[in-house]
Coordinates of C-alpha atoms and ligand atoms in Angstrom, one line a residue:
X684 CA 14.8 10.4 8.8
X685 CA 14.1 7.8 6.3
X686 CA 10.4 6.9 4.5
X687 CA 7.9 4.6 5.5
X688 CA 6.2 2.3 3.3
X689 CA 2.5 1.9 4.0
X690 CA 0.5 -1.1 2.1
X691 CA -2.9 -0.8 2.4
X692 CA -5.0 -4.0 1.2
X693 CA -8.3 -5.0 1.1
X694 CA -10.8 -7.0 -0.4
X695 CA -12.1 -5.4 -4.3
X696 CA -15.1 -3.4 -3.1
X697 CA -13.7 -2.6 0.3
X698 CA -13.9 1.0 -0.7
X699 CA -9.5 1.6 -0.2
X700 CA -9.6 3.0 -3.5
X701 CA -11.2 6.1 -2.0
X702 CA -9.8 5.9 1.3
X703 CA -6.0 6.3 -0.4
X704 CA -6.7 9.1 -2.5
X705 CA -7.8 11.1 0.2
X706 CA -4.6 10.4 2.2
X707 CA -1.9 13.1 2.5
X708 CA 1.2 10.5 1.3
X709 CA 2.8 9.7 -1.7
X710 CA 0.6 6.9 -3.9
X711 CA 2.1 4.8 -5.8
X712 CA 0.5 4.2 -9.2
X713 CA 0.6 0.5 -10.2
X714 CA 1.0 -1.4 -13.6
X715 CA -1.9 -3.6 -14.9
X716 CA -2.7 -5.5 -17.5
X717 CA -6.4 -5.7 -16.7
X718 CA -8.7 -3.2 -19.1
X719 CA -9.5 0.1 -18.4
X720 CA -12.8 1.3 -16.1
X721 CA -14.6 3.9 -17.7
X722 CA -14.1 5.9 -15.1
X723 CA -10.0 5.5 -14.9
X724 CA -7.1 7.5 -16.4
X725 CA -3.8 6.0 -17.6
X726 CA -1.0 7.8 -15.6
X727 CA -3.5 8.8 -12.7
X728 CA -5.5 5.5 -11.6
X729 CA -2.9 2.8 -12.7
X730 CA -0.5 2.8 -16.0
X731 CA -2.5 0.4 -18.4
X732 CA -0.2 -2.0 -20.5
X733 CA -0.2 -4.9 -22.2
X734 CA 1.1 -8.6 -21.1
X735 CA 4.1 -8.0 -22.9
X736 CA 5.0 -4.7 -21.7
X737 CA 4.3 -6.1 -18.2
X738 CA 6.6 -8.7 -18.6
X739 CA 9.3 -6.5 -19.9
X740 CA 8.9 -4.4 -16.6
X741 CA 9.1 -7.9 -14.4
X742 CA 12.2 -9.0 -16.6
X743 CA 13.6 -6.1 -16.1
X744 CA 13.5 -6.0 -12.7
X745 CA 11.8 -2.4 -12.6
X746 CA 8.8 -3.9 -10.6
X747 CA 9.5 -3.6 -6.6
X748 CA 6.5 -6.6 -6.2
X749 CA 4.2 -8.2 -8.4
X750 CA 1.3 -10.5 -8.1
X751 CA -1.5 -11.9 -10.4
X752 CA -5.0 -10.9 -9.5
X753 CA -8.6 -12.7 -11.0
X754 CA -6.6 -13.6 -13.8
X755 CA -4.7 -10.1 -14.2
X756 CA -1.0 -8.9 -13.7
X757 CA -0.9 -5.7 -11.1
X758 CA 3.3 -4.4 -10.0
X759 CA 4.4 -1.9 -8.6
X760 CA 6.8 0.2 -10.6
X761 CA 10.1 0.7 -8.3
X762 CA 12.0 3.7 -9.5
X763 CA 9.2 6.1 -7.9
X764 CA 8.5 4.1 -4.5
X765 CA 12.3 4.3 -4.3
X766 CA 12.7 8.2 -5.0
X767 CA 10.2 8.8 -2.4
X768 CA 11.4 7.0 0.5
X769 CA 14.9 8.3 -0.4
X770 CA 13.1 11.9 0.5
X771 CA 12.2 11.0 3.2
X772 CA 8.4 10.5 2.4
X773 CA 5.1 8.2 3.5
X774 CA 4.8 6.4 0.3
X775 CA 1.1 4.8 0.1
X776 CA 0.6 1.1 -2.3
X777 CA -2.7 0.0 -2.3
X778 CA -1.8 -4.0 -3.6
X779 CA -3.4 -7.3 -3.1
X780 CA -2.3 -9.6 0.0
X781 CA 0.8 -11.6 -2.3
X782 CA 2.3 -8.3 -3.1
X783 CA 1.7 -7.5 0.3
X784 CA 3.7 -10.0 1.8
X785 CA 6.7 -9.5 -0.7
X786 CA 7.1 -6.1 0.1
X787 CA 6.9 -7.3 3.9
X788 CA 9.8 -9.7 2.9
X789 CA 11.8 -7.2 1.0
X790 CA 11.4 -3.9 3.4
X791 CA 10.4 -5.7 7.3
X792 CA 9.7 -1.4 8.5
X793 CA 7.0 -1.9 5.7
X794 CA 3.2 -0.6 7.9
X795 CA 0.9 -3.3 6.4
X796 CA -3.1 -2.0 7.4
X797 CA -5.6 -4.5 5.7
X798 CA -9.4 -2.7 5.0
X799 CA -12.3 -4.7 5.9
X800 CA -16.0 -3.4 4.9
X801 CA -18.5 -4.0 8.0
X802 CA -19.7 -7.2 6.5
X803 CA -19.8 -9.1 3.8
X804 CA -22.7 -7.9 2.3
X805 CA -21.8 -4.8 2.4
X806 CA -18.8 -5.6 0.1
X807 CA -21.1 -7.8 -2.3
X808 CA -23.4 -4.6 -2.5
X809 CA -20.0 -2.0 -2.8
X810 CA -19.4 -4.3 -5.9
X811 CA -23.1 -4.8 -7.5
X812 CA -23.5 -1.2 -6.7
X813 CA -20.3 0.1 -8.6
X814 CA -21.4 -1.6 -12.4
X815 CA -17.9 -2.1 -13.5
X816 CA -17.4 -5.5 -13.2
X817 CA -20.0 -8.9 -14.8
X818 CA -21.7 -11.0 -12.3
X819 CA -18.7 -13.6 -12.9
X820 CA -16.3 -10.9 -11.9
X821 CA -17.7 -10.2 -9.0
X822 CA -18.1 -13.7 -7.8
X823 CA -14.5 -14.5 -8.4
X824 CA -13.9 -11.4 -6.6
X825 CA -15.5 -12.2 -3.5
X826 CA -14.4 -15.6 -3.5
X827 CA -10.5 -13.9 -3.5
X828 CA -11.8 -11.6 -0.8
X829 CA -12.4 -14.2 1.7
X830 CA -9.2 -16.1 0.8
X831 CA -7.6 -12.6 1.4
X832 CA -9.5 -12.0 4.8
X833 CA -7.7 -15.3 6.0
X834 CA -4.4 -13.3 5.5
X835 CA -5.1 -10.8 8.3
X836 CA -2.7 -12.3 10.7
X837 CA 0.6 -11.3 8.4
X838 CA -1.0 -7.4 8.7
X839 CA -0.1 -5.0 11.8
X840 CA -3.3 -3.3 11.6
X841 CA -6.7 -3.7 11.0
X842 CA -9.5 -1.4 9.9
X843 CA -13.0 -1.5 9.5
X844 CA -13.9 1.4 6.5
X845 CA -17.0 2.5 8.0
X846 CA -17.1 6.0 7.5
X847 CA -13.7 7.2 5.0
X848 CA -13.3 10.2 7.1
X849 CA -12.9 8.5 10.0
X850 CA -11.0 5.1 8.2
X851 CA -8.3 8.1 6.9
X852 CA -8.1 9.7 10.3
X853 CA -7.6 6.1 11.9
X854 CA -4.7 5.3 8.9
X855 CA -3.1 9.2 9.4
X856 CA -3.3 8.1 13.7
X857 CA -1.7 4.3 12.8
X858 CA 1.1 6.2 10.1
X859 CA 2.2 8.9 13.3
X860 CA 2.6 6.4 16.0
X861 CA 4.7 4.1 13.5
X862 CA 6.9 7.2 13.2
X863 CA 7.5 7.3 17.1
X864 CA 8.7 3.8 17.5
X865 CA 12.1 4.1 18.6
X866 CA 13.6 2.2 16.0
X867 CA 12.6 4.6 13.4
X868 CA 14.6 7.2 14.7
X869 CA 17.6 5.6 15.8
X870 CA 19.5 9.1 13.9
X871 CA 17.8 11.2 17.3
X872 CA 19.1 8.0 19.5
X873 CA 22.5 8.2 18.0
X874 CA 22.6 12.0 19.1
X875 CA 21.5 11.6 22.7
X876 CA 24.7 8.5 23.0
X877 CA 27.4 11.0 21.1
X878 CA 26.7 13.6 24.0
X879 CA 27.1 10.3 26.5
X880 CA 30.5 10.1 25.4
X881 CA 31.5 13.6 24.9
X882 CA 32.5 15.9 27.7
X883 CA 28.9 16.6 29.6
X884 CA 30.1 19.6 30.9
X885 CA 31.5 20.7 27.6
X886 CA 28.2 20.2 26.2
X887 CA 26.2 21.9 29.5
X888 CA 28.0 24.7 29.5
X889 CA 27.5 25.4 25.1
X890 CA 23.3 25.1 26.6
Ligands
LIG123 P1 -8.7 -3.5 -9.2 O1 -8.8 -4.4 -10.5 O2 -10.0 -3.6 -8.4 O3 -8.3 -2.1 -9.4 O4 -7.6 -4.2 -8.3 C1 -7.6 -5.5 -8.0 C2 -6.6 -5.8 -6.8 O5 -5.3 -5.6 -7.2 C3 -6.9 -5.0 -5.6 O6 -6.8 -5.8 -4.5 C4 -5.7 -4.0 -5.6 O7 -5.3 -3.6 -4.3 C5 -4.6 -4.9 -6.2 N1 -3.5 -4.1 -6.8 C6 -3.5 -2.9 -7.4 N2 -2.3 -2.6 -7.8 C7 -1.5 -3.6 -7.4 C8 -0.1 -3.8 -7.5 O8 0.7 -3.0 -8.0 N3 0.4 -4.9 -7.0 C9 -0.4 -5.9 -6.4 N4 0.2 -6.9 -5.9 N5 -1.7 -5.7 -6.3 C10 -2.3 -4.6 -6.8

């Protein structure tokens, strides 16, 4: 069975960052230009670089999507999405609505969930509350959050991060039932019409 690709967006101070790193898939680690948190590690949180290192990646087409973001270039580096769904595996890329929709484009079996917070003041407080970015920042942020909200409709699901045990349980429940839809598993379908066209009684009496 092949991978699935699941793209999980949200508005900045939805609380996804969180909600991803306690799934059990594959997450992709993006590219940005933007600086460094205090709290973040190259290689583990994103792999910081500079605007002409980012460029290099785009010209060199080793970005599966890319998107510019308050004034900052995020991508997605394609060599390890593409390993993992070769294997077989959930791979996880928590990217902004743009990026979203290319990878929608590129790979139509992509699972697109967008991450609301209860309200809107919830999110303002989520990004007062976490100190890394200038009052500035955060406006612009916000103001890109509800331009993103009006994006829902090109999402399958929606979910409201409450509680993140129950948001990753809801995601885990949304990732299983993609996996039953027949068209993901058209290798089992293809079984079930061989033994149509073989001898049935062939095949009854090997049971
Ligand atoms: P932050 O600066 O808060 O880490 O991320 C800002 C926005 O960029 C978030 O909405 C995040 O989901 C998005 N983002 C992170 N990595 C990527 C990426 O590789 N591609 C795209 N298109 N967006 C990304």
């Amino acid at each position: 069975m092949k991978g699935m690709l699941v793209i999980i967006s949200g508005p900045s101070g939805s609380g996804k960052g969180t909600v991803v790193k306690n799934l059990k898939y594959a997450l992709s680690i993006s590219v940005t230009t933007r600086k460094r948190r205090e709290t973040e590690e190259h290689g583990v949180d994103y792999f910081f670089c500079t605007e002409e290192e980012f460029i290099r990646m785009r010209e060199n087409d080793e970005l599966l999507e890319h998107a510019a973001y308050v004034g900052k270039f995020y991508g997605t580096p394609r060599k390890y999405v593409e390993e993992r769904i070769d294997k077989g595996e959930v791979v996880v890329l928590e990217i902004e609505v743009n990026g979203a929709i290319q990878v929608k484009e590129k790979f139509p079996d992509a699972v697109l969930i967008f991450l609301i917070p209860p309200s809107i003041d919830d999110l303002a407080k989520r990004l007062a509350f976490r100190n890394t970015e200038d009052s500035l920042e955060i406006e612009d942020r916000i103001t890109r959050a509800l331009e993103e909200i009006e994006l829902i409709d090109r999402y399958d699901y929606l979910v409201v991060n409450d509680d993140i045990p129950v948001t990753v349980s809801e995601i885990e429940t949304i990732v299983t039932a993609e996996y039953l839809k027949p068209h993901r598993s058209k290798d089992r379908i293809e079984k079930f019409a061989f033994a149509k066209t073989s001898n049935i009684a062939e095949a009854s009496h090997q049971i």
